[in-house]
Short mmCIF file of C-alpha atoms in Angstrom, two decimals:
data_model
loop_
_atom_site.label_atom_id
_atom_site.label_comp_id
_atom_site.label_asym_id
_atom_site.label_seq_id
_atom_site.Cartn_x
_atom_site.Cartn_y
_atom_site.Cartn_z
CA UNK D 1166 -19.15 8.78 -13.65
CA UNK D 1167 -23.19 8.96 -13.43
CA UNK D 1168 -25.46 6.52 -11.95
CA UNK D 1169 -28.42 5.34 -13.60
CA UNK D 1170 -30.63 8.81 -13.09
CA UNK D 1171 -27.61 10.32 -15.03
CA UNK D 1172 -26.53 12.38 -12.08
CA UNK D 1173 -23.12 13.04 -11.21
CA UNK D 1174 -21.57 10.82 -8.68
CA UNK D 1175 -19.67 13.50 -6.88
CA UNK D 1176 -18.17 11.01 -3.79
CA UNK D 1177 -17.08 8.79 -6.56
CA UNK D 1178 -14.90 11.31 -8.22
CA UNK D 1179 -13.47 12.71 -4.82
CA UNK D 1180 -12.19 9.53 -4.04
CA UNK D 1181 -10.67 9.15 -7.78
CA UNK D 1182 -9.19 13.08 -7.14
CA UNK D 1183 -7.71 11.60 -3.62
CA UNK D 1184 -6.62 8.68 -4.98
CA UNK D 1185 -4.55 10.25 -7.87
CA UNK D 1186 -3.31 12.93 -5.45
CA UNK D 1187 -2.45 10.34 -2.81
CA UNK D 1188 -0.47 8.32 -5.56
CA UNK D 1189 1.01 11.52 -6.87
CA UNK D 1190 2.70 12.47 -3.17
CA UNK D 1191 6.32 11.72 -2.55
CA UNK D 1192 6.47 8.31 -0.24
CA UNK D 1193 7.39 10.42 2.70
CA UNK D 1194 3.86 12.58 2.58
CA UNK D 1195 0.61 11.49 2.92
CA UNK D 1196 -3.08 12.20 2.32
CA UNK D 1197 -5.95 12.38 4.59
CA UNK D 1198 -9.41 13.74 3.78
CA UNK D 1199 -10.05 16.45 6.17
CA UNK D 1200 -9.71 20.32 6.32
CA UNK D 1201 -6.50 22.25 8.11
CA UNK D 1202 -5.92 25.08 9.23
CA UNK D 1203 -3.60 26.59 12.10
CA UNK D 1204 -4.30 29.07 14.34
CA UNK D 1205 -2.00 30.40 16.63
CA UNK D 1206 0.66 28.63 15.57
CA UNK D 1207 -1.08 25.25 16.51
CA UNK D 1208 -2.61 23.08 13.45
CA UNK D 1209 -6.08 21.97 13.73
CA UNK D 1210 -7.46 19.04 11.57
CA UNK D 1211 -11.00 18.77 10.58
CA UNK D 1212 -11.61 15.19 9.27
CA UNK D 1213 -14.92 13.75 7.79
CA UNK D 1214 -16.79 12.17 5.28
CA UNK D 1215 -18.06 14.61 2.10
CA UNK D 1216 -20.63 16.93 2.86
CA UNK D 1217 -19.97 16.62 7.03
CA UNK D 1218 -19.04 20.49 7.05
CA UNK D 1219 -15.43 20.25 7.02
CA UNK D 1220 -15.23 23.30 4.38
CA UNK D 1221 -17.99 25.13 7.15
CA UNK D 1222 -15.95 24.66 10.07
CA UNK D 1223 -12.48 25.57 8.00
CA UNK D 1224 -14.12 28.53 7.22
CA UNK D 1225 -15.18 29.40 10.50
CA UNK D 1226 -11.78 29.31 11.57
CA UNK D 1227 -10.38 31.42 8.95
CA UNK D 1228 -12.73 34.21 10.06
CA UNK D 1229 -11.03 34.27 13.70
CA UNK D 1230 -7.84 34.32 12.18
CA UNK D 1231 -6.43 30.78 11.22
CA UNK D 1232 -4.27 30.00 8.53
CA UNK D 1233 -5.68 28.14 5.56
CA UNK D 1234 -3.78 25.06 4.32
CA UNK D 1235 -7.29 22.87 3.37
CA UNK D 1236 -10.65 22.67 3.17
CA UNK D 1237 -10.69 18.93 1.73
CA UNK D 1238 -7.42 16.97 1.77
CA UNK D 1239 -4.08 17.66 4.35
CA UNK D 1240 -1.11 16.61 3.31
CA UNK D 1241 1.23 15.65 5.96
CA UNK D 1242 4.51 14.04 6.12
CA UNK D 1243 6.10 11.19 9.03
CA UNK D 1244 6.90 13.73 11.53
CA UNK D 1245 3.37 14.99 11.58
CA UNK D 1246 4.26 18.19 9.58
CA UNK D 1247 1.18 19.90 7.49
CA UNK D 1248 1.81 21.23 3.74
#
């Protein structure tokens, strides 16, 4: 998708990419836009809008030693479980 400059709407197609992969998920698991990592056995989530620094601050943690599970969408199921 452009807009009329011919520039690529890039929050547009996120939110088609989430929506298909939201869609896609079992009924049990769902979606949320945000980074996630865990670090010491404890799972942080970084939500936020597009370009709010959620891939910055995931990174961040992966340099002190988290585990990296997202930078962009968490997948989670009913009992609060990250994939």
């Amino acid at each position: 998708e452009t807009g009329i400059s011919g520039k690529i709407d890039f929050e547009f197609v996120e939110a088609k990419i989430q929506f298909s992969l939201a869609v896609a998920l079992p009924p049990e698991k769902f979606l949320l836009h945000a980074g996630a990592v865990a670090l010491d056995g404890v799972g942080i989530i970084i939500p936020g809008n597009t370009f709010t620094g959620k891939t910055t601050l995931t990174r961040e943690f992966i340099k002190i030693g988290a585990e990296y599970f997202s930078d962009d969408c968490a997948v989670f199921d009913k009992n609060g479980f990250l994939y």
